[in-house]
Every structure is written in structure tokens, then in C-alpha cells.
XYZ file of C-alpha atoms in Angstrom:
366
model
C 131.677 -39.100 123.550
C 130.394 -36.460 125.918
C 132.804 -35.427 128.622
C 132.900 -33.100 131.569
C 135.019 -30.104 130.712
C 137.912 -29.613 133.053
C 138.378 -26.116 131.828
C 138.029 -23.338 134.282
C 134.763 -22.316 132.812
C 136.021 -19.519 130.694
C 134.890 -15.991 131.206
C 131.806 -15.616 129.209
C 129.477 -13.123 130.468
C 126.283 -14.844 130.527
C 124.319 -17.229 132.648
C 122.939 -18.039 135.882
C 125.150 -19.950 138.110
C 125.447 -19.324 141.792
C 128.596 -17.401 141.661
C 130.925 -16.225 144.397
C 131.488 -12.562 144.840
C 134.537 -10.601 144.006
C 134.280 -8.083 146.728
C 135.633 -5.279 148.709
C 136.421 -5.915 152.316
C 134.796 -4.187 155.214
C 137.412 -3.964 157.943
C 137.303 -3.611 161.678
C 140.065 -2.961 164.209
C 140.595 -6.599 165.177
C 140.842 -8.512 161.919
C 141.017 -8.251 158.171
C 137.383 -9.030 157.373
C 135.562 -8.819 154.066
C 131.772 -8.856 154.042
C 130.064 -9.378 150.672
C 126.408 -9.298 149.749
C 124.987 -10.894 146.637
C 123.118 -13.806 145.127
C 123.492 -17.527 144.482
C 122.367 -19.554 141.486
C 119.091 -20.757 143.025
C 118.125 -17.119 143.465
C 118.918 -16.934 147.191
C 120.222 -13.724 148.760
C 123.497 -14.509 150.541
C 126.129 -12.777 152.666
C 129.740 -13.989 152.724
C 132.249 -13.065 155.393
C 135.951 -13.721 154.763
C 138.375 -13.416 157.696
C 141.827 -13.171 156.163
C 143.604 -13.214 159.498
C 142.168 -16.561 160.608
C 141.527 -17.838 157.049
C 137.927 -18.636 157.913
C 134.658 -17.934 156.139
C 130.959 -17.911 156.878
C 127.904 -17.742 154.637
C 124.434 -16.638 155.721
C 121.578 -17.458 153.365
C 118.932 -14.788 153.916
C 116.375 -16.730 151.861
C 116.605 -20.133 153.573
C 117.900 -19.002 156.973
C 120.729 -21.553 156.739
C 124.386 -20.829 157.550
C 127.694 -22.382 156.494
C 131.182 -21.834 157.892
C 134.657 -23.279 157.825
C 138.279 -22.579 157.013
C 140.099 -22.121 153.735
C 143.609 -22.320 152.372
C 145.235 -20.106 149.730
C 146.420 -22.056 146.719
C 149.882 -21.646 145.203
C 151.580 -22.565 141.951
C 149.486 -22.049 138.812
C 146.377 -21.367 140.894
C 148.111 -18.975 143.279
C 145.717 -16.728 145.179
C 142.536 -18.787 144.793
C 140.789 -19.716 148.062
C 140.157 -23.444 148.535
C 137.743 -25.111 150.949
C 137.560 -28.809 151.790
C 134.290 -30.004 153.302
C 132.106 -33.090 153.035
C 134.710 -34.927 150.994
C 134.706 -32.276 148.236
C 136.607 -29.119 147.315
C 135.236 -25.645 146.618
C 136.855 -22.425 145.421
C 136.602 -18.625 145.551
C 138.275 -15.579 144.001
C 138.411 -12.162 145.639
C 139.141 -8.937 143.750
C 140.721 -5.994 145.540
C 138.437 -6.400 148.550
C 135.524 -5.259 146.389
C 133.964 -8.375 144.839
C 133.901 -12.106 145.385
C 133.042 -15.072 143.185
C 132.650 -18.432 144.908
C 131.219 -21.922 144.625
C 131.331 -22.611 148.401
C 128.282 -24.287 149.976
C 125.818 -21.449 150.557
C 122.745 -22.651 152.400
C 121.012 -24.770 149.750
C 122.177 -27.701 147.612
C 120.911 -26.015 144.433
C 123.249 -23.048 144.910
C 126.148 -23.932 142.644
C 127.883 -20.578 142.287
C 127.527 -17.141 143.880
C 128.635 -13.593 143.278
C 128.701 -10.636 145.615
C 130.038 -7.158 146.233
C 131.435 -5.522 149.331
C 128.773 -4.557 151.839
C 130.713 -1.337 152.467
C 130.081 -0.041 148.941
C 128.081 3.182 148.831
C 126.297 3.598 145.496
C 124.555 6.832 146.474
C 125.695 9.491 144.025
C 127.092 6.885 141.601
C 123.977 6.583 139.473
C 125.735 8.013 136.426
C 128.522 5.439 136.786
C 126.035 2.594 137.133
C 124.004 3.663 134.089
C 125.030 1.920 130.876
C 124.648 -1.222 128.809
C 125.640 -4.591 130.248
C 126.072 -8.034 128.771
C 124.869 -10.631 131.233
C 124.857 -14.338 131.914
C 121.912 -15.815 133.766
C 123.287 -18.139 136.446
C 120.410 -20.496 137.037
C 119.626 -24.192 137.167
C 116.493 -24.060 134.986
C 116.047 -25.474 131.488
C 116.163 -22.954 128.644
C 114.257 -23.809 125.477
C 113.609 -27.291 126.847
C 117.143 -28.265 127.887
C 119.228 -27.470 130.995
C 122.284 -27.466 128.736
C 121.006 -24.407 126.947
C 121.684 -21.185 128.825
C 120.414 -17.628 128.802
C 122.500 -14.566 128.122
C 121.429 -11.095 127.146
C 121.655 -7.328 127.364
C 120.534 -5.010 130.163
C 120.279 -1.295 129.425
C 120.332 0.594 132.726
C 119.282 4.140 131.865
C 120.126 7.293 133.777
C 116.415 8.191 133.976
C 115.757 5.173 136.230
C 114.398 2.865 133.508
C 115.895 -0.478 132.554
C 115.285 -2.866 129.672
C 116.302 -6.534 129.528
C 116.612 -8.474 126.277
C 117.390 -12.185 126.806
C 118.706 -14.697 124.283
C 119.256 -18.451 124.390
C 122.412 -20.331 123.469
C 120.323 -22.924 121.626
C 117.127 -24.926 121.526
C 113.597 -24.404 120.240
C 112.325 -20.887 121.015
C 108.776 -22.195 121.057
C 109.404 -23.932 124.372
C 110.328 -20.897 126.490
C 110.278 -18.046 124.048
C 113.999 -17.169 123.957
C 115.509 -16.558 120.543
C 118.747 -18.532 119.994
C 121.604 -16.152 119.200
C 125.381 -16.315 119.527
C 127.046 -13.173 120.957
C 129.127 -12.747 117.806
C 125.854 -12.440 115.839
C 124.450 -9.649 118.049
C 124.031 -6.358 116.142
C 121.257 -4.422 117.925
C 121.821 -0.722 118.561
C 122.379 0.263 122.186
C 120.976 1.419 124.520
C 117.874 -0.711 124.180
C 114.643 1.232 123.719
C 112.501 -1.809 124.530
C 112.960 -5.330 125.839
C 111.226 -8.522 126.854
C 111.326 -7.074 130.372
C 111.024 -3.425 131.383
C 111.365 -1.939 134.830
C 112.808 0.730 137.074
C 115.880 0.992 139.255
C 117.270 3.183 142.027
C 119.935 2.997 144.713
C 118.682 1.692 148.066
C 119.127 4.661 150.399
C 119.435 2.485 153.513
C 121.523 -0.452 152.280
C 123.704 1.456 149.850
C 125.412 -1.489 148.142
C 121.976 -2.595 146.940
C 119.670 -1.437 144.169
C 115.878 -1.405 144.237
C 114.635 -2.926 140.987
C 110.991 -3.210 139.966
C 110.020 -5.326 136.952
C 106.414 -5.689 135.865
C 105.016 -5.235 139.359
C 107.575 -7.414 141.207
C 110.388 -6.055 143.387
C 113.882 -7.516 143.084
C 117.214 -6.892 144.814
C 120.133 -5.703 142.739
C 123.757 -4.889 143.521
C 126.371 -2.763 141.795
C 130.120 -2.375 141.947
C 131.822 0.368 139.972
C 135.472 1.381 139.791
C 137.698 3.299 137.440
C 138.031 0.218 135.232
C 135.009 -1.981 135.995
C 131.232 -1.864 136.364
C 129.030 -4.799 137.317
C 125.263 -5.147 137.571
C 124.008 -8.081 139.657
C 120.291 -8.839 139.901
C 118.764 -11.566 142.076
C 115.784 -12.948 140.127
C 114.014 -14.602 143.061
C 113.931 -18.113 144.529
C 114.262 -20.757 141.839
C 115.247 -18.211 139.185
C 118.935 -17.593 139.938
C 120.612 -14.280 139.192
C 121.953 -12.334 136.272
C 125.480 -10.949 136.351
C 126.258 -8.213 133.879
C 129.513 -6.518 132.916
C 129.365 -3.088 131.295
C 129.873 -2.932 127.532
C 132.432 -0.285 126.472
C 130.974 2.562 124.449
C 133.933 2.516 122.058
C 136.039 -0.160 120.421
C 138.937 -1.397 122.537
C 142.019 -3.222 121.271
C 142.220 -6.872 122.178
C 145.588 -6.167 123.823
C 143.703 -4.408 126.639
C 141.780 -7.619 127.357
C 144.733 -9.971 127.521
C 146.257 -11.242 130.751
C 145.918 -13.917 133.411
C 142.521 -14.433 135.002
C 141.721 -16.553 138.046
C 138.198 -17.892 138.218
C 135.722 -20.254 139.821
C 133.079 -22.200 137.992
C 130.643 -25.068 137.707
C 130.488 -27.792 135.073
C 127.291 -29.265 133.710
C 127.409 -32.295 136.000
C 127.640 -30.053 139.079
C 131.357 -30.390 139.820
C 133.063 -27.242 141.167
C 136.336 -25.851 139.876
C 138.958 -23.180 140.343
C 141.158 -22.143 137.456
C 143.684 -19.895 135.787
C 143.341 -18.761 132.163
C 145.950 -16.901 130.141
C 144.587 -14.882 127.207
C 147.288 -13.780 124.753
C 147.277 -11.002 122.171
C 148.229 -13.461 119.394
C 144.782 -15.091 119.599
C 145.780 -18.105 121.685
C 145.519 -19.033 125.328
C 146.141 -21.706 127.925
C 144.272 -22.927 130.955
C 145.002 -24.709 134.221
C 142.182 -25.784 136.482
C 141.420 -27.916 139.470
C 138.174 -29.883 139.741
C 137.432 -31.417 143.128
C 141.116 -31.463 144.045
C 142.513 -32.804 140.749
C 144.733 -30.445 138.710
C 144.808 -30.343 134.894
C 146.963 -27.862 132.978
C 146.957 -28.960 129.331
C 143.819 -27.380 127.873
C 144.161 -24.522 125.433
C 142.279 -22.318 122.986
C 142.912 -20.825 119.584
C 141.392 -18.262 117.229
C 140.434 -15.825 120.013
C 138.245 -13.205 118.338
C 136.333 -10.117 119.484
C 132.583 -10.001 118.893
C 131.932 -7.248 116.300
C 129.318 -5.346 118.341
C 130.291 -6.490 121.852
C 133.953 -5.410 122.088
C 134.582 -6.892 125.556
C 133.319 -10.347 124.557
C 135.812 -12.811 123.096
C 135.111 -16.230 121.621
C 137.557 -19.003 120.837
C 138.007 -22.657 119.892
C 138.674 -24.752 122.988
C 140.715 -27.965 122.977
C 141.428 -30.706 125.491
C 144.336 -32.996 124.497
C 143.007 -35.756 126.741
C 140.098 -36.012 124.279
C 141.714 -35.383 120.846
C 138.456 -35.593 118.909
C 136.803 -32.995 121.127
C 136.573 -29.369 120.074
C 134.314 -26.913 121.835
C 133.712 -23.187 121.988
C 134.607 -20.779 124.790
C 133.325 -17.268 125.469
C 134.959 -14.699 127.742
C 133.314 -11.505 128.971
C 135.847 -9.013 130.354
C 135.430 -5.638 132.040
C 138.404 -4.061 133.730
C 139.680 -6.727 136.115
C 136.462 -8.785 136.209
C 135.585 -11.664 133.917
C 132.866 -14.211 133.162
C 132.967 -17.202 130.855
C 130.937 -19.870 129.102
C 132.090 -23.165 127.558
C 130.202 -25.340 125.093
C 130.888 -28.793 123.640
C 131.172 -29.733 119.973
C 127.395 -30.088 119.767
C 126.847 -26.563 121.061
C 125.609 -27.692 124.488
C 126.641 -26.005 127.735
C 129.558 -27.544 129.621
C 130.736 -24.942 132.134
C 130.491 -21.346 133.276
C 131.773 -19.088 136.000
C 133.396 -15.822 136.948
C 136.629 -14.419 138.304
C 139.162 -11.631 138.115
C 142.511 -10.549 136.745
C 144.986 -10.996 139.587
C 148.614 -9.959 139.836
């Protein structure tokens, strides 16, 4: 029996879902405000403003011209620190990381925007080109069918080179490659040498000199808007793919092997399940190869899901995969992927037939 996963949408770094930003706050003298710029899963450019003093938020959708606003509460207990919004009879969630990035599934100016991600508008990427350059594993957060089925998703590799060139190599999580041309490949099977020297897509990139949180990206004659957030422990590459095409969110791949102990910890996240429901969650990844998860979907808390056999991908050291279990459905066993970089995470969950069930993003929070 197919079920909707309650799981927080484990951190797998791949696909296109309109994802809320983990972002750095821009402050003024009167309030503790965070302004974040990024993309939503329809491919809309969005700006989030979080007022921590009043516990209010607003969202401006640059693509549609629509705006959303309201108030939020801060959750406690197992989901402590996650922002929660109640509107229209439903609940939505967001996670903020160190006032630098934000991931959210709030309403964002179009019904097709399921999850969004953004970075602080105060970020200045000028002079950080060498920190941005590198190889990233990405998830394409998007509502489109891949290889003939919306429950297949796209993930892949972006090589962002210091000379201003970038290459993108996409893969599918399943399906017939003859339908949209994406080769099915699991992350644990990836073994291509990096950086890429070619890709299905090739383009150029540079820092936007006027709007310094943004990147100018040109791919095969079309201009796109990118965003980057770098820190001592994290590097993200966010690329809006245009209306109807969602966005790709990439986390930098370490150049050397890292012990799994460095990836363990508690991560708070937001996500979307395959039937469109929104969730906020808390996942604990342990060094013994096990983990637990608590999540809330539309106001209902579940805290009995777990995973076993957590394993690092051989050639993608910051990508973990695991068996995922839900005791409420004893015959169900799925697969979870987590993509981790510093304090930022993404995830993907699949059912026992290999079909997509949930994805999202979040952060390690103290």
C-alpha cells in the first residue's frame, strides 16, 4: 500500500522543490529583520523578510508580483526552533541558519511553489569567487515529471570553475531515459572524476556587481539568476532555472574524505511530500549508522520513524544513504538520502518501489 511519508524529508541533496532559505539577517536600528533572496520550486524569484521582534514575515514574488504576509510562532519540544505559520486552515514551516540562509515551505506567491530556499540579501560575494568555485551535488526542486513520472526526481553535479565556466551533469532517480534523456543513477553508484570537463549543460558564471548576493549565470544563450552563500564550514550554490522549471540547490562536495562522525548531529528541516503536504522535522544522525526522526505534517506530530544502515557514498563523501522505516506501516521500507555540508543539509526519501516520497532542506541547529 502506498503511503505518504511522514518523515521530515531527509537531507538528500538533490531536487527541485520550492525550498525556504536558510539565511543571514540584514538588520536595521529598529528591529531584528532578516531579508533573504532566492527561488521557489516553480522557478519564481522570491524575497523573504523575517521580523524576529514582531514574529512576522512577508514574501514578495518578483516573478508573479504577488505578496504574502502573516505571523509565525517558534516551535518547542522536539521541533524547537522551527518557525510555524498557520494560514488558510493549514500549517507551514521554515528553518533559519545563523541569519545567513532560510529554507521554507510558506505560501510564496503561487500555488505551485511548494518549497523555497534563499540567502541573506546582505551577503557580498565580490572577492569570494575562489570560495564559490568547486563541485556541488544538487537536487532539482521542481514540480515537473522526470523520465515520464513526477515521482522520479533529478539530481546531479555542478562544477563551478574558477575561470568562470560551469558544467552541469544531471541524473534521474528512475524511469526510462528515452522520455526526457536523463540517465537513472543512484548517488552511491556515482564514480565520475571531478571537476567535470563537460556536461549536458555548459555555461558561464560571475558575481553580480550590483546585487552582490546574486550570481549572473549564462547557459546556452539564456541568462539565469544564481545565489551563493559561503562560510568557513559551508558553501551553497542556488540557481533559479526559470518559470516552470524550479531551482537547483547544490552543496559543495569536500575535496577529501571526511569521517562520518563529522556529519552526525541533529538537523532541523522543512520539506514537501509527494501529495503536496508540508512538513517540519528533526532528524538525528548517529555515528553508529542509525538515526531517528520526529516530524510534523500539517499540525500533526509523529516521532517514531527511524533509519538504519547509514552509509557514505564512496565518491560523494558528504552524501549518506540509509534504510528508512515507519512502524505505523510495518511492511514498508524505503530509502533516505542526506546531503550535508557544514551546518546545511538536504534530503530525499523514496518508497519501497523506488519512487519519490519527500524532499527538503534544513540546518544543524544547537
